[in-house]
Structures are given as structure tokens and as C-alpha cells.
Amino acid sequence: MRLAALPRRPSEPTITLINVVFLMLIFFLVAGQVTAPVDRDIQLIDADALATRAPDDALAVRSDGTTLWRGEVITPEEFAAARIADGAEGLRLVPARDLPAQDLLRIANALRMAGAAEVRLVTDRSAP
């Protein structure tokens, strides 16, 4: 008894598919452009040179120890009372770079004593 030969299944043209996809990729990389180039006469803003501003929900501390909130001089205790009344759990503190560590600790302790659950320092990563 002879077994009948099974019909061969045609092979799938995967190499052809890969070549077509690769050629399409090359075409779109060469022909496409993500954005139009900026005119050479335009000078973009240097973000590092811009003056920074403390967030509205943070207590800013000058190098002399003066504390400011939304541009107004305020004590750390008054700031903590106002922010806790607004429902804030953690308070943010933006100290000046040259603020002495003793003053920073004094202000942070005053915020904790006034009822702040957390005191977070806001810093600048790009600072040297």
C-alpha cells in the first residue's frame, strides 16, 4: 500500500514582506520631516537665564531669613496655619541658595511645630 503524497503548502513570502516594510521605513525617514526648521534669524529664549518664581503654594525664604508667600512677608506660623486651613498636608519651602543651614532648620522646625505633617524643600537641579 502506497501512501498518497500530501500536497505541499506554499511557503509564506516573509522575506518579501520584510523588504517592503523596510523600504517604506526608509522612504518615510527620507521624505518626512518632523517639524519645520526655525528661521536662522530668530534667537530662541535661554530658559536658564530667566528669573525663577516660587510656586504659589510654597513659602519662599530669602538669604536674610525673610519668609514670603505670594509676594507678601509672612511668618512661618501664619503660612502653616493658612495652608493647613486650605487642606494642605505637606508644605513646600523654597529657600535661597545662600540661606544659612541654621536658618533653614529654624524655619522648617517652626512649620512642623505649627502643625505641618511634612515639609518639602524645592530645589533647582541645574544649579552648579
PDB file of C-alpha atoms in Angstrom:
ATOM      1  CA  MET A   1       0.000   0.000   0.000  1.00  0.00           C
ATOM      2  CA  ARG A   2       1.326   3.359  -1.034  1.00  0.00           C
ATOM      3  CA  LEU A   3       0.689   6.498   0.893  1.00  0.00           C
ATOM      4  CA  ALA A   4      -0.648   9.340  -1.107  1.00  0.00           C
ATOM      5  CA  ALA A   5       1.669  12.314  -1.190  1.00  0.00           C
ATOM      6  CA  LEU A   6       0.347  15.190   0.811  1.00  0.00           C
ATOM      7  CA  PRO A   7       0.016  18.432  -1.117  1.00  0.00           C
ATOM      8  CA  ARG A   8       2.765  20.914  -0.255  1.00  0.00           C
ATOM      9  CA  ARG A   9       1.701  24.154   1.325  1.00  0.00           C
ATOM     10  CA  PRO A  10       3.173  27.155  -0.395  1.00  0.00           C
ATOM     11  CA  SER A  11       5.725  28.991   1.740  1.00  0.00           C
ATOM     12  CA  GLU A  12       4.788  32.418   3.019  1.00  0.00           C
ATOM     13  CA  PRO A  13       6.712  35.268   1.456  1.00  0.00           C
ATOM     14  CA  THR A  14       8.037  36.733   4.738  1.00  0.00           C
ATOM     15  CA  ILE A  15      11.285  37.984   3.230  1.00  0.00           C
ATOM     16  CA  THR A  16       9.320  39.976   0.675  1.00  0.00           C
ATOM     17  CA  LEU A  17       7.136  41.460   3.429  1.00  0.00           C
ATOM     18  CA  ILE A  18      10.193  42.446   5.466  1.00  0.00           C
ATOM     19  CA  ASN A  19      11.776  44.113   2.422  1.00  0.00           C
ATOM     20  CA  VAL A  20       8.627  46.128   1.681  1.00  0.00           C
ATOM     21  CA  VAL A  21       8.316  47.309   5.296  1.00  0.00           C
ATOM     22  CA  PHE A  22      11.998  48.253   5.373  1.00  0.00           C
ATOM     23  CA  LEU A  23      11.717  50.225   2.129  1.00  0.00           C
ATOM     24  CA  MET A  24       8.644  52.058   3.447  1.00  0.00           C
ATOM     25  CA  LEU A  25      10.534  52.933   6.619  1.00  0.00           C
ATOM     26  CA  ILE A  26      13.463  54.343   4.626  1.00  0.00           C
ATOM     27  CA  PHE A  27      11.075  56.300   2.387  1.00  0.00           C
ATOM     28  CA  PHE A  28       9.297  57.970   5.309  1.00  0.00           C
ATOM     29  CA  LEU A  29      12.571  58.749   7.076  1.00  0.00           C
ATOM     30  CA  VAL A  30      13.934  60.465   3.975  1.00  0.00           C
ATOM     31  CA  ALA A  31      10.740  62.124   2.746  1.00  0.00           C
ATOM     32  CA  GLY A  32       9.193  63.099   6.072  1.00  0.00           C
ATOM     33  CA  GLN A  33      10.128  65.935   8.363  1.00  0.00           C
ATOM     34  CA  VAL A  34       9.027  66.136  11.987  1.00  0.00           C
ATOM     35  CA  THR A  35       8.947  69.945  12.220  1.00  0.00           C
ATOM     36  CA  ALA A  36       9.867  72.828  10.026  1.00  0.00           C
ATOM     37  CA  PRO A  37      13.289  74.304  10.834  1.00  0.00           C
ATOM     38  CA  VAL A  38      13.455  77.538  12.795  1.00  0.00           C
ATOM     39  CA  ASP A  39      14.459  80.630  10.838  1.00  0.00           C
ATOM     40  CA  ARG A  40      18.171  81.333  11.338  1.00  0.00           C
ATOM     41  CA  ASP A  41      17.463  84.973  12.240  1.00  0.00           C
ATOM     42  CA  ILE A  42      15.337  84.010  15.276  1.00  0.00           C
ATOM     43  CA  GLN A  43      17.157  83.771  18.590  1.00  0.00           C
ATOM     44  CA  LEU A  44      15.357  81.423  20.988  1.00  0.00           C
ATOM     45  CA  ILE A  45      14.923  82.257  24.662  1.00  0.00           C
ATOM     46  CA  ASP A  46      17.523  80.856  27.020  1.00  0.00           C
ATOM     47  CA  ALA A  47      15.431  79.299  29.788  1.00  0.00           C
ATOM     48  CA  ASP A  48      18.383  79.145  32.186  1.00  0.00           C
ATOM     49  CA  ALA A  49      18.663  82.944  32.092  1.00  0.00           C
ATOM     50  CA  LEU A  50      15.024  83.530  33.074  1.00  0.00           C
ATOM     51  CA  ALA A  51      14.244  84.592  36.607  1.00  0.00           C
ATOM     52  CA  THR A  52      12.556  81.832  38.575  1.00  0.00           C
ATOM     53  CA  ARG A  53       9.449  82.285  40.657  1.00  0.00           C
ATOM     54  CA  ALA A  54       8.355  80.309  43.689  1.00  0.00           C
ATOM     55  CA  PRO A  55       5.141  78.283  43.327  1.00  0.00           C
ATOM     56  CA  ASP A  56       2.032  79.898  44.804  1.00  0.00           C
ATOM     57  CA  ASP A  57       1.638  77.182  47.417  1.00  0.00           C
ATOM     58  CA  ALA A  58       5.234  77.416  48.696  1.00  0.00           C
ATOM     59  CA  LEU A  59       6.949  79.545  51.296  1.00  0.00           C
ATOM     60  CA  ALA A  60       9.936  81.381  49.806  1.00  0.00           C
ATOM     61  CA  VAL A  61      12.870  82.218  52.063  1.00  0.00           C
ATOM     62  CA  ARG A  62      15.349  84.960  51.217  1.00  0.00           C
ATOM     63  CA  SER A  63      19.020  84.692  52.129  1.00  0.00           C
ATOM     64  CA  ASP A  64      18.481  87.035  55.099  1.00  0.00           C
ATOM     65  CA  GLY A  65      15.775  84.707  56.520  1.00  0.00           C
ATOM     66  CA  THR A  66      12.752  86.762  55.423  1.00  0.00           C
ATOM     67  CA  THR A  67       9.846  84.489  54.521  1.00  0.00           C
ATOM     68  CA  LEU A  68       7.470  85.363  51.672  1.00  0.00           C
ATOM     69  CA  TRP A  69       4.220  83.836  50.471  1.00  0.00           C
ATOM     70  CA  ARG A  70       2.673  85.089  47.233  1.00  0.00           C
ATOM     71  CA  GLY A  71       4.980  88.098  47.361  1.00  0.00           C
ATOM     72  CA  GLU A  72       3.959  89.172  50.883  1.00  0.00           C
ATOM     73  CA  VAL A  73       6.106  88.919  54.019  1.00  0.00           C
ATOM     74  CA  ILE A  74       4.611  86.344  56.397  1.00  0.00           C
ATOM     75  CA  THR A  75       5.786  84.319  59.380  1.00  0.00           C
ATOM     76  CA  PRO A  76       6.222  80.551  59.012  1.00  0.00           C
ATOM     77  CA  GLU A  77       3.485  80.000  61.600  1.00  0.00           C
ATOM     78  CA  GLU A  78       0.985  82.172  59.701  1.00  0.00           C
ATOM     79  CA  PHE A  79       1.877  80.385  56.454  1.00  0.00           C
ATOM     80  CA  ALA A  80       1.405  76.955  58.027  1.00  0.00           C
ATOM     81  CA  ALA A  81      -1.940  77.972  59.554  1.00  0.00           C
ATOM     82  CA  ALA A  82      -3.225  79.309  56.231  1.00  0.00           C
ATOM     83  CA  ARG A  83      -2.094  76.284  54.191  1.00  0.00           C
ATOM     84  CA  ILE A  84      -3.367  73.741  56.721  1.00  0.00           C
ATOM     85  CA  ALA A  85      -6.716  75.557  56.780  1.00  0.00           C
ATOM     86  CA  ASP A  86      -6.790  75.122  52.966  1.00  0.00           C
ATOM     87  CA  GLY A  87      -6.320  71.365  53.442  1.00  0.00           C
ATOM     88  CA  ALA A  88      -2.636  71.065  52.555  1.00  0.00           C
ATOM     89  CA  GLU A  89      -0.919  68.163  54.302  1.00  0.00           C
ATOM     90  CA  GLY A  90       2.666  68.837  53.226  1.00  0.00           C
ATOM     91  CA  LEU A  91       4.153  72.307  52.988  1.00  0.00           C
ATOM     92  CA  ARG A  92       6.730  73.333  50.380  1.00  0.00           C
ATOM     93  CA  LEU A  93       9.674  75.528  51.260  1.00  0.00           C
ATOM     94  CA  VAL A  94      11.776  77.347  48.628  1.00  0.00           C
ATOM     95  CA  PRO A  95      14.992  78.512  50.295  1.00  0.00           C
ATOM     96  CA  ALA A  96      17.528  80.864  48.773  1.00  0.00           C
ATOM     97  CA  ARG A  97      20.765  79.180  47.730  1.00  0.00           C
ATOM     98  CA  ASP A  98      22.862  81.153  50.221  1.00  0.00           C
ATOM     99  CA  LEU A  99      20.469  80.804  53.187  1.00  0.00           C
ATOM    100  CA  PRO A 100      22.408  79.550  56.229  1.00  0.00           C
ATOM    101  CA  ALA A 101      21.522  75.990  57.242  1.00  0.00           C
ATOM    102  CA  GLN A 102      20.653  77.090  60.784  1.00  0.00           C
ATOM    103  CA  ASP A 103      18.017  79.485  59.463  1.00  0.00           C
ATOM    104  CA  LEU A 104      16.594  76.811  57.175  1.00  0.00           C
ATOM    105  CA  LEU A 105      16.304  74.365  60.068  1.00  0.00           C
ATOM    106  CA  ARG A 106      14.724  77.026  62.280  1.00  0.00           C
ATOM    107  CA  ILE A 107      12.044  77.778  59.659  1.00  0.00           C
ATOM    108  CA  ALA A 108      11.412  74.085  58.920  1.00  0.00           C
ATOM    109  CA  ASN A 109      11.023  73.379  62.647  1.00  0.00           C
ATOM    110  CA  ALA A 110       8.636  76.328  63.004  1.00  0.00           C
ATOM    111  CA  LEU A 111       6.485  74.865  60.213  1.00  0.00           C
ATOM    112  CA  ARG A 112       6.497  71.429  61.880  1.00  0.00           C
ATOM    113  CA  MET A 113       5.619  72.919  65.254  1.00  0.00           C
ATOM    114  CA  ALA A 114       2.738  74.825  63.621  1.00  0.00           C
ATOM    115  CA  GLY A 115       1.207  71.519  62.537  1.00  0.00           C
ATOM    116  CA  ALA A 116       2.717  70.637  59.148  1.00  0.00           C
ATOM    117  CA  ALA A 117       2.798  66.884  58.584  1.00  0.00           C
ATOM    118  CA  GLU A 118       5.604  67.231  56.013  1.00  0.00           C
ATOM    119  CA  VAL A 119       7.984  69.988  54.974  1.00  0.00           C
ATOM    120  CA  ARG A 120       9.385  69.584  51.455  1.00  0.00           C
ATOM    121  CA  LEU A 121      12.310  71.566  50.089  1.00  0.00           C
ATOM    122  CA  VAL A 122      12.052  72.807  46.495  1.00  0.00           C
ATOM    123  CA  THR A 123      15.458  72.863  44.805  1.00  0.00           C
ATOM    124  CA  ASP A 124      16.931  73.517  41.375  1.00  0.00           C
ATOM    125  CA  ARG A 125      18.592  70.538  39.658  1.00  0.00           C
ATOM    126  CA  SER A 126      20.556  72.653  37.202  1.00  0.00           C
ATOM    127  CA  ALA A 127      22.277  74.604  39.947  1.00  0.00           C
ATOM    128  CA  PRO A 128      26.075  74.212  39.961  1.00  0.00           C
TER     129      PRO A 128
END
